[in-house]
Amino acid sequence: MPKIKTVRGIENRKVVSQKEWLVARKKLLVKEKKFSKLRDELNLQRRKLAWVKIEKEYVFDGPTGKVTLGDLFFGKSQLIIYHFMFGPGWKEGCPHCSFWADHYDSVNIHIGQRDTTFAVISRAPLTEIEPFKKRMGWRFKWLSSFNTDFNFDFNVSFTPEQIKSGVLPYNYGKFKMKIDEYQGVSALYRDKNGDIYHTYSAYARGIDLMNTTYNFLDLTAKGRDENPDATQDWVRYHDQYKGASKDCCA
């Protein structure tokens, strides 16, 4: 009986004939198909959520100057924004957000064919973002919301008063934690009149769908094989893994 080493210890795996394996695989396939249909239903409900019109004018700092929220659509009707944890004064962006961000450049090519564009926004000044972005080799649009209310309005940055209270408004609840930045993703829609609407936001485990690495690992015998008490303690910046290339796509 094969043994595999996981974070939970040594585990045994049963070995059967191809015929027995096929019976078990088909049984699992029934559950997978049911899950796929449930996911389709959930996606439909997400698309049918009511919208909130964005009345505030947000202006960000970009590599070529000031950029409005409307500018980020680049002629498309849909915009996805990743709220990247990178606060003012930080030496580096969040390593876990960086893990997610390593997947974005390839996806960005394809979503553009579906009337959708993508941008990353952080509260750190652009002068702090750009050296880190260059080091990571990323090409996606990354803007600074420094000196705007954007991050606070989307509940991914928190005021000193909120932090002092120890109770932060995050993921549609109140959480006891002391941190000034957190991650999330938001979807926006811009109509022909130029009006912009907030259609969806997700936080915490809600952003798992954006991480292709996890989707690959979920297919394997070990799965994600993460420490349940610190699920991403294995994650490093892609240029810090042993034998890593400086190119995130190499």
Short mmCIF file of C-alpha atoms in Angstrom, two decimals:
data_model
loop_
_atom_site.label_atom_id
_atom_site.label_comp_id
_atom_site.label_asym_id
_atom_site.label_seq_id
_atom_site.Cartn_x
_atom_site.Cartn_y
_atom_site.Cartn_z
CA MET A 1 0.00 0.00 0.00
CA PRO A 2 1.59 3.31 -1.09
CA LYS A 3 2.29 5.89 1.59
CA ILE A 4 2.41 9.63 1.01
CA LYS A 5 3.77 12.27 3.32
CA THR A 6 1.48 15.23 3.94
CA VAL A 7 1.23 18.01 6.52
CA ARG A 8 -1.20 15.74 8.37
CA GLY A 9 1.38 12.95 8.58
CA ILE A 10 1.88 9.70 6.68
CA GLU A 11 -1.25 8.57 4.85
CA ASN A 12 -2.01 5.29 3.11
CA ARG A 13 -3.58 5.05 -0.32
CA LYS A 14 -5.55 2.00 -1.35
CA VAL A 15 -4.53 0.31 -4.62
CA VAL A 16 -7.26 -1.41 -6.63
CA SER A 17 -7.78 -2.84 -10.10
CA GLN A 18 -8.58 -0.56 -13.03
CA LYS A 19 -12.16 -1.88 -12.97
CA GLU A 20 -12.63 -1.02 -9.29
CA TRP A 21 -11.00 2.38 -9.79
CA LEU A 22 -13.38 3.15 -12.65
CA VAL A 23 -16.41 2.38 -10.47
CA ALA A 24 -15.15 4.74 -7.75
CA ARG A 25 -14.23 7.41 -10.30
CA LYS A 26 -17.70 7.37 -11.86
CA LYS A 27 -19.25 7.67 -8.41
CA LEU A 28 -17.14 10.76 -7.75
CA LEU A 29 -18.02 12.13 -11.19
CA VAL A 30 -21.69 12.24 -10.19
CA LYS A 31 -20.77 14.53 -7.29
CA GLU A 32 -18.50 16.64 -9.51
CA LYS A 33 -21.29 17.19 -12.02
CA LYS A 34 -23.68 18.14 -9.22
CA PHE A 35 -21.11 20.61 -7.91
CA SER A 36 -20.63 22.10 -11.40
CA LYS A 37 -24.37 22.68 -11.73
CA LEU A 38 -24.50 24.26 -8.28
CA ARG A 39 -21.61 26.52 -9.27
CA ASP A 40 -23.44 27.51 -12.46
CA GLU A 41 -26.50 28.41 -10.37
CA LEU A 42 -24.36 30.41 -7.95
CA ASN A 43 -22.69 32.26 -10.84
CA LEU A 44 -26.13 33.13 -12.21
CA GLN A 45 -27.23 34.50 -8.83
CA ARG A 46 -24.01 36.54 -8.67
CA ARG A 47 -24.73 38.06 -12.09
CA LYS A 48 -28.28 38.94 -11.02
CA LEU A 49 -27.27 40.79 -7.85
CA ALA A 50 -28.60 44.34 -7.63
CA TRP A 51 -26.06 47.07 -8.44
CA VAL A 52 -24.95 50.15 -6.53
CA LYS A 53 -24.19 53.31 -8.50
CA ILE A 54 -20.80 54.81 -7.68
CA GLU A 55 -21.36 58.51 -7.12
CA LYS A 56 -17.88 59.42 -5.88
CA GLU A 57 -15.18 60.44 -8.35
CA TYR A 58 -12.02 58.43 -7.70
CA VAL A 59 -8.73 59.57 -9.21
CA PHE A 60 -5.70 57.28 -9.01
CA ASP A 61 -2.00 57.68 -9.68
CA GLY A 62 -0.77 55.67 -12.66
CA PRO A 63 2.55 55.40 -14.52
CA THR A 64 1.45 58.07 -17.02
CA GLY A 65 -0.28 60.39 -14.55
CA LYS A 66 -3.72 60.79 -13.02
CA VAL A 67 -6.30 58.15 -13.96
CA THR A 68 -10.01 58.19 -13.13
CA LEU A 69 -12.01 55.10 -12.32
CA GLY A 70 -13.78 55.49 -15.66
CA ASP A 71 -10.44 55.57 -17.50
CA LEU A 72 -9.64 52.08 -16.18
CA PHE A 73 -12.38 50.55 -18.34
CA PHE A 74 -10.42 51.38 -21.52
CA GLY A 75 -13.58 51.29 -23.62
CA LYS A 76 -14.88 48.05 -22.09
CA SER A 77 -18.09 47.81 -20.08
CA GLN A 78 -16.70 45.60 -17.31
CA LEU A 79 -13.79 46.09 -14.93
CA ILE A 80 -12.33 43.69 -12.38
CA ILE A 81 -10.18 45.22 -9.65
CA TYR A 82 -7.92 43.25 -7.36
CA HIS A 83 -7.36 45.02 -4.04
CA PHE A 84 -3.69 44.24 -3.41
CA MET A 85 -2.40 44.53 0.17
CA PHE A 86 0.36 47.12 -0.11
CA GLY A 87 0.14 49.96 2.37
CA PRO A 88 2.09 53.22 2.49
CA GLY A 89 5.59 52.68 3.84
CA TRP A 90 5.67 48.94 3.21
CA LYS A 91 8.94 47.71 1.72
CA GLU A 92 7.18 45.00 -0.31
CA GLY A 93 3.68 44.03 -1.32
CA CYS A 94 1.89 41.26 0.54
CA PRO A 95 3.49 37.88 -0.36
CA HIS A 96 0.10 36.19 -0.51
CA CYS A 97 -1.35 38.84 -2.83
CA SER A 98 1.83 38.40 -4.87
CA PHE A 99 1.07 34.66 -5.11
CA TRP A 100 -2.31 35.56 -6.60
CA ALA A 101 -0.85 38.28 -8.83
CA ASP A 102 1.54 35.85 -10.53
CA HIS A 103 -1.50 34.52 -12.41
CA TYR A 104 -2.93 37.79 -13.69
CA ASP A 105 -0.95 38.67 -16.80
CA SER A 106 -1.98 35.55 -18.71
CA VAL A 107 -5.65 35.88 -17.71
CA ASN A 108 -5.68 39.56 -18.66
CA ILE A 109 -5.07 38.65 -22.31
CA HIS A 110 -8.23 36.56 -22.52
CA ILE A 111 -10.76 38.54 -20.48
CA GLY A 112 -10.19 41.46 -22.84
CA GLN A 113 -11.99 39.39 -25.48
CA ARG A 114 -15.06 39.30 -23.23
CA ASP A 115 -15.61 43.05 -22.86
CA THR A 116 -13.68 43.06 -19.58
CA THR A 117 -10.53 44.75 -18.37
CA PHE A 118 -8.48 44.27 -15.22
CA ALA A 119 -6.48 46.44 -12.84
CA VAL A 120 -4.76 46.15 -9.49
CA ILE A 121 -5.10 48.93 -6.92
CA SER A 122 -3.16 49.48 -3.69
CA ARG A 123 -2.99 52.32 -1.19
CA ALA A 124 0.82 52.56 -1.28
CA PRO A 125 2.17 55.52 -3.28
CA LEU A 126 3.10 54.73 -6.87
CA THR A 127 6.76 55.41 -6.08
CA GLU A 128 6.67 52.41 -3.73
CA ILE A 129 4.59 50.18 -6.01
CA GLU A 130 6.60 50.50 -9.21
CA PRO A 131 9.99 49.17 -7.96
CA PHE A 132 8.27 46.11 -6.51
CA LYS A 133 6.24 45.57 -9.68
CA LYS A 134 9.43 45.77 -11.75
CA ARG A 135 11.15 43.27 -9.48
CA MET A 136 8.23 40.84 -9.87
CA GLY A 137 8.14 41.27 -13.65
CA TRP A 138 4.40 41.92 -13.81
CA ARG A 139 2.79 43.78 -16.72
CA PHE A 140 -0.80 44.32 -15.51
CA LYS A 141 -2.09 47.82 -14.72
CA TRP A 142 -1.32 48.72 -11.10
CA LEU A 143 -2.62 52.01 -9.71
CA SER A 144 -2.18 53.82 -6.41
CA SER A 145 -5.23 54.98 -4.45
CA PHE A 146 -3.03 56.97 -2.06
CA ASN A 147 -4.83 60.04 -0.68
CA THR A 148 -8.23 58.77 -1.85
CA ASP A 149 -11.11 57.07 -0.04
CA PHE A 150 -11.24 54.20 -2.52
CA ASN A 151 -9.70 51.46 -0.35
CA PHE A 152 -11.65 52.55 2.71
CA ASP A 153 -14.93 52.66 0.78
CA PHE A 154 -14.35 49.09 -0.41
CA ASN A 155 -13.37 47.92 3.08
CA VAL A 156 -9.85 46.78 2.24
CA SER A 157 -8.04 49.56 4.16
CA PHE A 158 -8.83 50.65 7.68
CA THR A 159 -8.54 53.90 9.59
CA PRO A 160 -6.40 54.29 12.74
CA GLU A 161 -9.62 54.52 14.75
CA GLN A 162 -10.91 51.24 13.31
CA ILE A 163 -7.59 49.52 13.95
CA LYS A 164 -7.48 50.82 17.52
CA SER A 165 -10.96 49.40 18.15
CA GLY A 166 -9.72 45.97 17.05
CA VAL A 167 -12.96 45.34 15.17
CA LEU A 168 -12.80 45.84 11.41
CA PRO A 169 -15.55 45.81 8.75
CA TYR A 170 -14.39 43.05 6.43
CA ASN A 171 -16.05 40.36 4.31
CA TYR A 172 -19.53 41.67 5.19
CA GLY A 173 -18.99 41.21 8.90
CA LYS A 174 -17.04 42.51 11.88
CA PHE A 175 -13.70 40.87 12.56
CA LYS A 176 -11.37 41.16 15.52
CA MET A 177 -7.98 41.90 14.00
CA LYS A 178 -5.44 44.69 13.96
CA ILE A 179 -4.22 45.23 10.42
CA ASP A 180 -4.37 48.27 8.16
CA GLU A 181 -4.77 46.52 4.79
CA TYR A 182 -6.57 43.45 3.49
CA GLN A 183 -7.23 41.82 0.12
CA GLY A 184 -10.30 41.46 -2.06
CA VAL A 185 -11.71 41.64 -5.57
CA SER A 186 -14.42 43.88 -6.99
CA ALA A 187 -16.37 43.91 -10.25
CA LEU A 188 -17.71 47.11 -11.80
CA TYR A 189 -19.88 47.96 -14.81
CA ARG A 190 -19.86 51.13 -16.93
CA ASP A 191 -22.87 51.93 -19.10
CA LYS A 192 -23.04 53.91 -22.35
CA ASN A 193 -23.66 57.12 -20.41
CA GLY A 194 -20.44 56.65 -18.45
CA ASP A 195 -22.20 55.81 -15.19
CA ILE A 196 -20.32 53.25 -13.10
CA TYR A 197 -21.89 50.60 -10.90
CA HIS A 198 -20.48 48.31 -8.24
CA THR A 199 -21.80 44.82 -9.06
CA TYR A 200 -19.81 42.46 -6.84
CA SER A 201 -17.01 42.16 -4.30
CA ALA A 202 -15.47 39.15 -2.57
CA TYR A 203 -12.92 38.78 0.19
CA ALA A 204 -11.04 36.08 2.13
CA ARG A 205 -11.75 32.63 0.60
CA GLY A 206 -13.95 34.34 -1.97
CA ILE A 207 -10.85 35.18 -4.01
CA ASP A 208 -9.72 31.54 -4.32
CA LEU A 209 -11.21 31.38 -7.82
CA MET A 210 -8.51 33.79 -8.99
CA ASN A 211 -5.66 31.48 -7.99
CA THR A 212 -4.89 28.99 -10.76
CA THR A 213 -2.16 27.26 -8.74
CA TYR A 214 -4.72 26.12 -6.18
CA ASN A 215 -7.01 24.83 -8.93
CA PHE A 216 -4.15 22.72 -10.26
CA LEU A 217 -3.14 21.41 -6.83
CA ASP A 218 -6.74 20.44 -6.04
CA LEU A 219 -6.44 17.78 -8.78
CA THR A 220 -3.54 15.97 -7.08
CA ALA A 221 -3.34 13.22 -4.47
CA LYS A 222 -1.88 15.56 -1.86
CA GLY A 223 -4.08 18.51 -2.79
CA ARG A 224 -2.99 21.85 -1.39
CA ASP A 225 -1.28 20.05 1.51
CA GLU A 226 -1.26 23.17 3.66
CA ASN A 227 -0.87 23.66 7.38
CA PRO A 228 -4.47 24.17 8.63
CA ASP A 229 -3.24 26.67 11.22
CA ALA A 230 -1.21 28.71 8.70
CA THR A 231 -2.41 27.73 5.25
CA GLN A 232 0.06 29.79 3.23
CA ASP A 233 3.20 29.52 5.33
CA TRP A 234 4.89 27.84 2.34
CA VAL A 235 4.27 30.77 -0.01
CA ARG A 236 7.21 32.96 -1.04
CA TYR A 237 7.72 35.69 -3.59
CA HIS A 238 8.33 33.84 -6.84
CA ASP A 239 11.95 35.04 -6.97
CA GLN A 240 12.66 33.56 -3.53
CA TYR A 241 11.83 29.90 -4.12
CA LYS A 242 14.86 27.64 -4.30
CA GLY A 243 16.12 27.58 -7.88
CA ALA A 244 13.57 30.22 -8.88
CA SER A 245 13.78 32.25 -12.05
CA LYS A 246 13.39 36.03 -11.89
CA ASP A 247 10.75 35.65 -14.60
CA CYS A 248 7.45 34.68 -12.97
CA CYS A 249 6.33 32.99 -16.19
CA ALA A 250 9.49 30.94 -16.84
#
